[in-house]
Structure formats: structure tokens, C-alpha cells
């Protein structure tokens, strides 16, 4: 993706997840070690109050809407249509 003309300016990635903290930490390190990323962050980096946790999925989606690149699973097709984006599945 970053080798394409459109992808040359990508420098931040957001990981949408509720996965285990240790696994996400390792994933963030692996992505950072690939080089070229100014920021690699995830849902687990959010500091939420008890009340905010009830809407954490909405917060995640709002961040993804504004992100340059996001990684996630279980993304709704409605969300993809709304964003009007193209995406590539990486094996």
C-alpha cells in the first residue's frame, strides 16, 4: 500500500481491537519495526471512564473514520460503504 502513489504519505496506523493488551503491544512493536510509521496506536491506548466504556465501539469507529489507515476485524459493510473507500486484503 505504501509503495503506491497514494500511499506514500501514510505515516500513522490505528488498530481497532479488543484483543489482549500484550498481543496488541507486540503487534504495535512489529508494525513500528517495519519502519516509516510516525504513530502506531490502538483501541487499547484509549483512557476511558466507566461511562465512556459503554460507547467505546462508537469512539473506535470515529477514530477510524479520521485515520489514514486502520487495521481491524469485524468491520461492518455499512461502515465501508459509508467511507466509500477501497481496501486490500493482505494474506
JSON list of C-alpha atoms in Angstrom, two decimals:
[
{"chain": "A", "resi": 1, "resn": "UNK", "atom": "CA", "xyz": [0.00, 0.00, 0.00]},
{"chain": "A", "resi": 2, "resn": "UNK", "atom": "CA", "xyz": [2.69, 2.49, 0.99]},
{"chain": "A", "resi": 3, "resn": "UNK", "atom": "CA", "xyz": [4.58, 1.72, -2.23]},
{"chain": "A", "resi": 4, "resn": "UNK", "atom": "CA", "xyz": [1.74, 3.21, -4.26]},
{"chain": "A", "resi": 5, "resn": "UNK", "atom": "CA", "xyz": [1.47, 6.89, -5.20]},
{"chain": "A", "resi": 6, "resn": "UNK", "atom": "CA", "xyz": [-1.49, 7.39, -2.85]},
{"chain": "A", "resi": 7, "resn": "UNK", "atom": "CA", "xyz": [0.20, 5.54, -0.02]},
{"chain": "A", "resi": 8, "resn": "UNK", "atom": "CA", "xyz": [3.46, 7.50, 0.06]},
{"chain": "A", "resi": 9, "resn": "UNK", "atom": "CA", "xyz": [2.16, 10.00, 2.62]},
{"chain": "A", "resi": 10, "resn": "UNK", "atom": "CA", "xyz": [0.83, 7.38, 5.04]},
{"chain": "A", "resi": 11, "resn": "UNK", "atom": "CA", "xyz": [2.62, 7.66, 8.37]},
{"chain": "A", "resi": 12, "resn": "UNK", "atom": "CA", "xyz": [0.03, 6.69, 11.02]},
{"chain": "A", "resi": 13, "resn": "UNK", "atom": "CA", "xyz": [-1.89, 3.49, 11.65]},
{"chain": "A", "resi": 14, "resn": "UNK", "atom": "CA", "xyz": [-4.72, 2.76, 14.10]},
{"chain": "A", "resi": 15, "resn": "UNK", "atom": "CA", "xyz": [-5.54, -0.77, 15.29]},
{"chain": "A", "resi": 16, "resn": "UNK", "atom": "CA", "xyz": [-9.20, -1.28, 16.17]},
{"chain": "A", "resi": 17, "resn": "UNK", "atom": "CA", "xyz": [-9.29, -4.13, 18.67]},
{"chain": "A", "resi": 18, "resn": "UNK", "atom": "CA", "xyz": [-10.41, -5.50, 21.98]},
{"chain": "A", "resi": 19, "resn": "UNK", "atom": "CA", "xyz": [-7.62, -8.07, 21.89]},
{"chain": "A", "resi": 20, "resn": "UNK", "atom": "CA", "xyz": [-5.29, -8.88, 24.77]},
{"chain": "A", "resi": 21, "resn": "UNK", "atom": "CA", "xyz": [-3.04, -5.96, 25.75]},
{"chain": "A", "resi": 22, "resn": "UNK", "atom": "CA", "xyz": [0.19, -7.98, 25.46]},
{"chain": "A", "resi": 23, "resn": "UNK", "atom": "CA", "xyz": [-0.70, -9.21, 21.95]},
{"chain": "A", "resi": 24, "resn": "UNK", "atom": "CA", "xyz": [-1.57, -5.67, 20.81]},
{"chain": "A", "resi": 25, "resn": "UNK", "atom": "CA", "xyz": [1.66, -4.36, 22.30]},
{"chain": "A", "resi": 26, "resn": "UNK", "atom": "CA", "xyz": [3.64, -6.95, 20.32]},
{"chain": "A", "resi": 27, "resn": "UNK", "atom": "CA", "xyz": [1.70, -6.13, 17.13]},
{"chain": "A", "resi": 28, "resn": "UNK", "atom": "CA", "xyz": [2.37, -2.40, 17.56]},
{"chain": "A", "resi": 29, "resn": "UNK", "atom": "CA", "xyz": [6.10, -3.10, 18.01]},
{"chain": "A", "resi": 30, "resn": "UNK", "atom": "CA", "xyz": [6.16, -5.31, 14.92]},
{"chain": "A", "resi": 31, "resn": "UNK", "atom": "CA", "xyz": [4.42, -2.66, 12.80]},
{"chain": "A", "resi": 32, "resn": "UNK", "atom": "CA", "xyz": [6.71, 0.07, 14.15]},
{"chain": "A", "resi": 33, "resn": "UNK", "atom": "CA", "xyz": [9.77, -2.05, 13.38]},
{"chain": "A", "resi": 34, "resn": "UNK", "atom": "CA", "xyz": [8.69, -2.17, 9.73]},
{"chain": "A", "resi": 35, "resn": "UNK", "atom": "CA", "xyz": [9.73, 1.48, 9.63]},
{"chain": "A", "resi": 36, "resn": "UNK", "atom": "CA", "xyz": [8.18, 4.60, 8.22]},
{"chain": "A", "resi": 37, "resn": "UNK", "atom": "CA", "xyz": [5.37, 4.99, 10.76]},
{"chain": "A", "resi": 38, "resn": "UNK", "atom": "CA", "xyz": [5.28, 8.13, 12.92]},
{"chain": "A", "resi": 39, "resn": "UNK", "atom": "CA", "xyz": [2.50, 6.71, 15.08]},
{"chain": "A", "resi": 40, "resn": "UNK", "atom": "CA", "xyz": [1.05, 3.26, 15.71]},
{"chain": "A", "resi": 41, "resn": "UNK", "atom": "CA", "xyz": [-1.85, 3.31, 18.16]},
{"chain": "A", "resi": 42, "resn": "UNK", "atom": "CA", "xyz": [-4.76, 1.11, 19.15]},
{"chain": "A", "resi": 43, "resn": "UNK", "atom": "CA", "xyz": [-8.10, 0.98, 20.92]},
{"chain": "A", "resi": 44, "resn": "UNK", "atom": "CA", "xyz": [-6.20, -0.21, 23.98]},
{"chain": "A", "resi": 45, "resn": "UNK", "atom": "CA", "xyz": [-4.40, 3.15, 24.17]},
{"chain": "A", "resi": 46, "resn": "UNK", "atom": "CA", "xyz": [-7.66, 4.96, 24.98]},
{"chain": "A", "resi": 47, "resn": "UNK", "atom": "CA", "xyz": [-8.19, 6.08, 28.56]},
{"chain": "A", "resi": 48, "resn": "UNK", "atom": "CA", "xyz": [-11.92, 5.72, 29.14]},
{"chain": "A", "resi": 49, "resn": "UNK", "atom": "CA", "xyz": [-14.05, 6.28, 32.22]},
{"chain": "A", "resi": 50, "resn": "UNK", "atom": "CA", "xyz": [-16.64, 3.71, 33.29]},
{"chain": "A", "resi": 51, "resn": "UNK", "atom": "CA", "xyz": [-19.31, 5.70, 31.47]},
{"chain": "A", "resi": 52, "resn": "UNK", "atom": "CA", "xyz": [-17.25, 6.12, 28.30]},
{"chain": "A", "resi": 53, "resn": "UNK", "atom": "CA", "xyz": [-16.65, 2.36, 28.03]},
{"chain": "A", "resi": 54, "resn": "UNK", "atom": "CA", "xyz": [-20.32, 1.95, 27.06]},
{"chain": "A", "resi": 55, "resn": "UNK", "atom": "CA", "xyz": [-19.68, 3.84, 23.84]},
{"chain": "A", "resi": 56, "resn": "UNK", "atom": "CA", "xyz": [-16.13, 2.65, 23.21]},
{"chain": "A", "resi": 57, "resn": "UNK", "atom": "CA", "xyz": [-17.08, 1.00, 19.89]},
{"chain": "A", "resi": 58, "resn": "UNK", "atom": "CA", "xyz": [-18.50, 4.29, 18.65]},
{"chain": "A", "resi": 59, "resn": "UNK", "atom": "CA", "xyz": [-15.31, 6.06, 19.73]},
{"chain": "A", "resi": 60, "resn": "UNK", "atom": "CA", "xyz": [-13.29, 3.43, 17.87]},
{"chain": "A", "resi": 61, "resn": "UNK", "atom": "CA", "xyz": [-15.33, 3.96, 14.72]},
{"chain": "A", "resi": 62, "resn": "UNK", "atom": "CA", "xyz": [-15.00, 7.76, 14.97]},
{"chain": "A", "resi": 63, "resn": "UNK", "atom": "CA", "xyz": [-11.22, 7.44, 15.20]},
{"chain": "A", "resi": 64, "resn": "UNK", "atom": "CA", "xyz": [-11.18, 5.02, 12.25]},
{"chain": "A", "resi": 65, "resn": "UNK", "atom": "CA", "xyz": [-13.20, 7.48, 10.18]},
{"chain": "A", "resi": 66, "resn": "UNK", "atom": "CA", "xyz": [-10.49, 10.09, 10.66]},
{"chain": "A", "resi": 67, "resn": "UNK", "atom": "CA", "xyz": [-7.50, 7.78, 10.40]},
{"chain": "A", "resi": 68, "resn": "UNK", "atom": "CA", "xyz": [-5.15, 7.45, 7.48]},
{"chain": "A", "resi": 69, "resn": "UNK", "atom": "CA", "xyz": [-5.06, 3.67, 7.86]},
{"chain": "A", "resi": 70, "resn": "UNK", "atom": "CA", "xyz": [-6.78, 1.34, 10.26]},
{"chain": "A", "resi": 71, "resn": "UNK", "atom": "CA", "xyz": [-6.47, -2.35, 10.98]},
{"chain": "A", "resi": 72, "resn": "UNK", "atom": "CA", "xyz": [-9.46, -4.18, 12.36]},
{"chain": "A", "resi": 73, "resn": "UNK", "atom": "CA", "xyz": [-11.69, -7.16, 12.03]},
{"chain": "A", "resi": 74, "resn": "UNK", "atom": "CA", "xyz": [-15.45, -7.44, 12.06]},
{"chain": "A", "resi": 75, "resn": "UNK", "atom": "CA", "xyz": [-15.79, -4.13, 10.21]},
{"chain": "A", "resi": 76, "resn": "UNK", "atom": "CA", "xyz": [-19.37, -3.61, 9.09]},
{"chain": "A", "resi": 77, "resn": "UNK", "atom": "CA", "xyz": [-20.00, -3.41, 5.35]},
{"chain": "A", "resi": 78, "resn": "UNK", "atom": "CA", "xyz": [-22.19, -0.37, 6.08]},
{"chain": "A", "resi": 79, "resn": "UNK", "atom": "CA", "xyz": [-19.14, 1.36, 7.51]},
{"chain": "A", "resi": 80, "resn": "UNK", "atom": "CA", "xyz": [-17.09, 0.57, 4.42]},
{"chain": "A", "resi": 81, "resn": "UNK", "atom": "CA", "xyz": [-19.83, 1.84, 2.12]},
{"chain": "A", "resi": 82, "resn": "UNK", "atom": "CA", "xyz": [-20.17, 4.99, 4.20]},
{"chain": "A", "resi": 83, "resn": "UNK", "atom": "CA", "xyz": [-16.44, 5.67, 3.98]},
{"chain": "A", "resi": 84, "resn": "UNK", "atom": "CA", "xyz": [-16.50, 4.96, 0.23]},
{"chain": "A", "resi": 85, "resn": "UNK", "atom": "CA", "xyz": [-13.03, 3.50, 0.47]},
{"chain": "A", "resi": 86, "resn": "UNK", "atom": "CA", "xyz": [-11.13, 0.84, -1.35]},
{"chain": "A", "resi": 87, "resn": "UNK", "atom": "CA", "xyz": [-9.30, -1.71, 0.71]},
{"chain": "A", "resi": 88, "resn": "UNK", "atom": "CA", "xyz": [-6.93, -4.58, 0.10]},
{"chain": "A", "resi": 89, "resn": "UNK", "atom": "CA", "xyz": [-6.99, -7.84, 1.99]},
{"chain": "A", "resi": 90, "resn": "UNK", "atom": "CA", "xyz": [-3.47, -8.79, 2.96]},
{"chain": "A", "resi": 91, "resn": "UNK", "atom": "CA", "xyz": [-2.91, -12.54, 3.44]}
]
